[in-house]
Coordinates of C-alpha atoms in Angstrom, one line a residue:
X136 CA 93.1 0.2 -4.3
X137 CA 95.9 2.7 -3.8
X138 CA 98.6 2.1 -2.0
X139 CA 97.4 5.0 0.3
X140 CA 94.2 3.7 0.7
X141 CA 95.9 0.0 1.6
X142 CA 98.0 1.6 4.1
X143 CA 94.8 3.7 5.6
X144 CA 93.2 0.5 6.3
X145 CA 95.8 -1.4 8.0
X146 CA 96.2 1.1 10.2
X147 CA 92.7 1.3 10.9
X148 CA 92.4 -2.5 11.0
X149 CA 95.1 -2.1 13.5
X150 CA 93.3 0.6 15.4
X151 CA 90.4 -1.3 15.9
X152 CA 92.8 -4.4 17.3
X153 CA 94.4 -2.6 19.3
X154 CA 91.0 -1.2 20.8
X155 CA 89.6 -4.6 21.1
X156 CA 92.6 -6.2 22.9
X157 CA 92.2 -3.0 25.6
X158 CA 88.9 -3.7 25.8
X159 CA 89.1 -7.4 26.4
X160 CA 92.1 -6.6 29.4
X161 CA 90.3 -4.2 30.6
X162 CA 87.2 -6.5 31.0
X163 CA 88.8 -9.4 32.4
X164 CA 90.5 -7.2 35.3
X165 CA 88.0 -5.0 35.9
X166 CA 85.5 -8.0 36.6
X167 CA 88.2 -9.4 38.7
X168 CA 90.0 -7.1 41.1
X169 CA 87.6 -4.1 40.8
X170 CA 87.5 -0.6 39.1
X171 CA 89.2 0.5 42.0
X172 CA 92.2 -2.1 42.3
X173 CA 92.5 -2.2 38.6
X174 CA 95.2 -0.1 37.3
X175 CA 96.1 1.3 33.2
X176 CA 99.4 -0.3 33.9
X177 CA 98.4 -3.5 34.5
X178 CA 95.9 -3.7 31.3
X179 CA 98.2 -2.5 29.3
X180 CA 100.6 -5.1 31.2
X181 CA 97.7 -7.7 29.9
X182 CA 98.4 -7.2 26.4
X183 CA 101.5 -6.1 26.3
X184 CA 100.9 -2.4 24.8
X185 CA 102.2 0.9 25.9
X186 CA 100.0 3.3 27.8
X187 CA 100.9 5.7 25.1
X188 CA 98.6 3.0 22.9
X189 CA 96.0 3.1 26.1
X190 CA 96.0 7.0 25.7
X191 CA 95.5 6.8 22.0
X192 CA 91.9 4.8 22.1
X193 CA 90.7 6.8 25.7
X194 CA 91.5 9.5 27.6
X195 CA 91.8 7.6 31.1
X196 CA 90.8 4.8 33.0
X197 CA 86.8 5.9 33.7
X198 CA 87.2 6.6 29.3
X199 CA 88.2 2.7 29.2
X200 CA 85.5 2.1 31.9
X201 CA 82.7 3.4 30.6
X202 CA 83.6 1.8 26.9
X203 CA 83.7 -1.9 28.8
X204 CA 80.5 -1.1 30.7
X205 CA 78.8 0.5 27.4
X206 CA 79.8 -3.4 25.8
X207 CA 78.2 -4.7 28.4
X208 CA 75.2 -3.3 28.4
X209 CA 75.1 -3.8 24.7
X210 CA 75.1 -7.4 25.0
X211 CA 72.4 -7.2 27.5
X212 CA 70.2 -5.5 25.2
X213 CA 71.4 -8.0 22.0
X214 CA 70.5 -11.0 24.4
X215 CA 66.9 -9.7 25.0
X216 CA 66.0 -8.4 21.2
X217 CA 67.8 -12.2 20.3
X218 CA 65.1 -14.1 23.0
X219 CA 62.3 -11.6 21.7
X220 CA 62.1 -12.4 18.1
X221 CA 62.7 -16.3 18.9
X222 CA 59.0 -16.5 20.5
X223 CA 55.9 -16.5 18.1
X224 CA 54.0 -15.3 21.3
X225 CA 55.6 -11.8 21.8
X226 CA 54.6 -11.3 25.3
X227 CA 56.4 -15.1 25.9
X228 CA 59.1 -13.5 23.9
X229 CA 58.9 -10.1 26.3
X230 CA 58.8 -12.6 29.2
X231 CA 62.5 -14.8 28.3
X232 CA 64.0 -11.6 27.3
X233 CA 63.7 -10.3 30.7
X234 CA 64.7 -13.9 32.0
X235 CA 68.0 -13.8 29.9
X236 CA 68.3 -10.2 31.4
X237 CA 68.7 -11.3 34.6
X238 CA 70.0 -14.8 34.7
X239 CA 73.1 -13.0 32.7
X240 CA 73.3 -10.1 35.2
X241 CA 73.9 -12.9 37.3
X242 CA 77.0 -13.6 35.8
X243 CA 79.7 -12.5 38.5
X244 CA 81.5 -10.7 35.9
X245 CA 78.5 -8.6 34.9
X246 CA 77.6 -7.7 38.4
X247 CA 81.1 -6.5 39.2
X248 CA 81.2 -4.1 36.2
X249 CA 77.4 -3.2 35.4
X250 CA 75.9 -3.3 39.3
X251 CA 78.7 -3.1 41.5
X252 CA 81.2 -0.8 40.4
X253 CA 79.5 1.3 37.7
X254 CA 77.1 3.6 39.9
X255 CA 80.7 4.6 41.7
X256 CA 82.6 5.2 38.6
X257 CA 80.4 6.8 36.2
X258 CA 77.3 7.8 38.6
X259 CA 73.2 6.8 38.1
X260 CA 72.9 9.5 35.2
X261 CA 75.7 8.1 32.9
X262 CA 74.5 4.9 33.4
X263 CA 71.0 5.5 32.4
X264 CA 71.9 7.2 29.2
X265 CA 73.8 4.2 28.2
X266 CA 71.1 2.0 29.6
X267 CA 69.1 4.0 27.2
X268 CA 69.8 1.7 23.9
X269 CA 68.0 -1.1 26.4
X270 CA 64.9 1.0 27.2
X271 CA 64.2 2.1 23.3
X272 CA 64.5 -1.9 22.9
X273 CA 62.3 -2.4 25.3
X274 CA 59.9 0.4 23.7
X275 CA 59.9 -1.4 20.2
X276 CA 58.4 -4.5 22.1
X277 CA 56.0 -3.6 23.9
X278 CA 54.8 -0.9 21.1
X279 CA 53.9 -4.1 18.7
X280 CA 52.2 -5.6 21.9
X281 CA 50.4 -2.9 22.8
X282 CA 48.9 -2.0 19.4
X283 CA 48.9 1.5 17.3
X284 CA 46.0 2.7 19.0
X285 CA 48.5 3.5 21.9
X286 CA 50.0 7.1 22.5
X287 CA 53.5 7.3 22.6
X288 CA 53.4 8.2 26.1
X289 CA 51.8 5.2 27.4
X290 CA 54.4 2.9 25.4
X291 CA 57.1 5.2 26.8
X292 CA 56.0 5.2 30.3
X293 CA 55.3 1.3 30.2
X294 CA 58.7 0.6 28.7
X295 CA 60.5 3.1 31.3
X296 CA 58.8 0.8 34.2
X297 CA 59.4 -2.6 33.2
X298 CA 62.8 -1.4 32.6
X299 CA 63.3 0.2 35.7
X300 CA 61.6 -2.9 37.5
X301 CA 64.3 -5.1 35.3
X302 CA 67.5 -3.0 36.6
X303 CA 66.4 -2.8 40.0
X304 CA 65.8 -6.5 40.1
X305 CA 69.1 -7.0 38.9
X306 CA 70.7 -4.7 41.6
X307 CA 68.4 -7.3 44.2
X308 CA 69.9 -10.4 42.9
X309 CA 73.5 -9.0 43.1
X310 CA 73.1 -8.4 46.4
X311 CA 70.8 -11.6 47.1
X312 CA 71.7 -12.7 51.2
X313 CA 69.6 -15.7 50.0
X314 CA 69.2 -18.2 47.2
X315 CA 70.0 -16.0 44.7
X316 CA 67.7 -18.6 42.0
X317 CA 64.9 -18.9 44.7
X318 CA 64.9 -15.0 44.2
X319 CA 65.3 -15.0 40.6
X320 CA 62.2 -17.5 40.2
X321 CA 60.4 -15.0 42.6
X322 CA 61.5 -12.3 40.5
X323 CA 60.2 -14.2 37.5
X324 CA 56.9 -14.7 38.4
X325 CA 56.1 -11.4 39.4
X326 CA 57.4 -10.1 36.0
X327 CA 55.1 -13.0 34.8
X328 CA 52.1 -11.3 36.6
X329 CA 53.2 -8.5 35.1
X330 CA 52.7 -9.1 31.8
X331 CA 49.5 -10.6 32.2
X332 CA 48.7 -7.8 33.9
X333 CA 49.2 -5.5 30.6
X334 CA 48.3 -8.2 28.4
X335 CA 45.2 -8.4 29.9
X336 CA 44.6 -3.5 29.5
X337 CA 45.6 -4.7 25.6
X338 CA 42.7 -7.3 25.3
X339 CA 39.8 -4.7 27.1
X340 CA 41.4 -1.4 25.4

């Protein structure tokens, strides 16, 4: 390797530290005080970078926002595929996934960023195309469940209402006056009913 090439990748390697660290500040204070409260001086405070080094990775603070949020939904979607493929039952596996979903949307960090603060600082249509990753995920599943002699379009539509049904369950346990795990049991069981429901079309297609 050139000595080019070396110094190329240390900077990159340093890039992509940089980027993290930001991302990691960002996270912890925006699950804390709020998008709102949260301020580019005091991330970059966090780690001890400049804002000229905040500036280089994103143009502002709904940029640095949307990345944290984007992360977040990531590891939603990860946790979900993870629970899927652990189950040799598939609709079992369907089923936890969509437990995991929620009971780490519980998390009070995750609410603040993903349910609380992210319709105001990026708006429903952002949100949804990021969300998208999650949906296809979902429309992978349920297309080995439902079999191949299924259109696309009934996969699609399927996958676009359990996920829906997920997210807005989400947005209910956030907000929870209640037991929030009396509700999330609720929740569960009628996603259980679900399932049956669908599993029950893919037995008398």
């Amino acid at each position: 390797m050139g000595s080019q090439q070396r110094v190329r990748r240390s900077q990159e390697e340093r890039s992509r530290t940089t980027t993290n660290e930001l991302l990691s500040a960002a996270r912890k204070l925006f699950a804390g005080d709020g998008y709102t409260a949260t301020s580019l001086d005091a991330i970059c405070e966090e780690i001890g970078a400049s804002k000229g080094a905040l500036y280089h990775h994103f143009k502002n603070k709904r940029d640095l926002f949307r990345a944290v949020y984007e992360a977040e939904e990531n590891r939603l979607s990860s946790a979900i595929a993870q629970t899927f493929t652990l189950h040799e039952d598939p609709w079992d596996g369907l089923y936890e996934g969509m437990r995991e979903f929620l009971v780490m949307s519980m998390e009070p960090s995750t609410q603040r960023i993903t349910l609380i603060d992210a319709p105001g600082a990026l708006g429903w249509a952002e949100m949804r195309a990021i969300r998208s990753d999650c949906r296809r995920m979902i429309a992978y599943g349920l297309g080995q469940l439902l079999g191949r002699d299924r259109s696309r379009a009934d996969v699609t539509a399927v996958a676009s209402m359990v996920h829906g049904a997920a997210c807005e369950s989400a947005v209910a346990l956030a907000h929870a006056d209640g037991d929030a795990d009396e509700l999330l049991e609720a929740t569960l069981l009628q996603f259980r009913r679900l399932f049956s429901s669908i599993a029950s079309s893919v037995d008398k297609a």
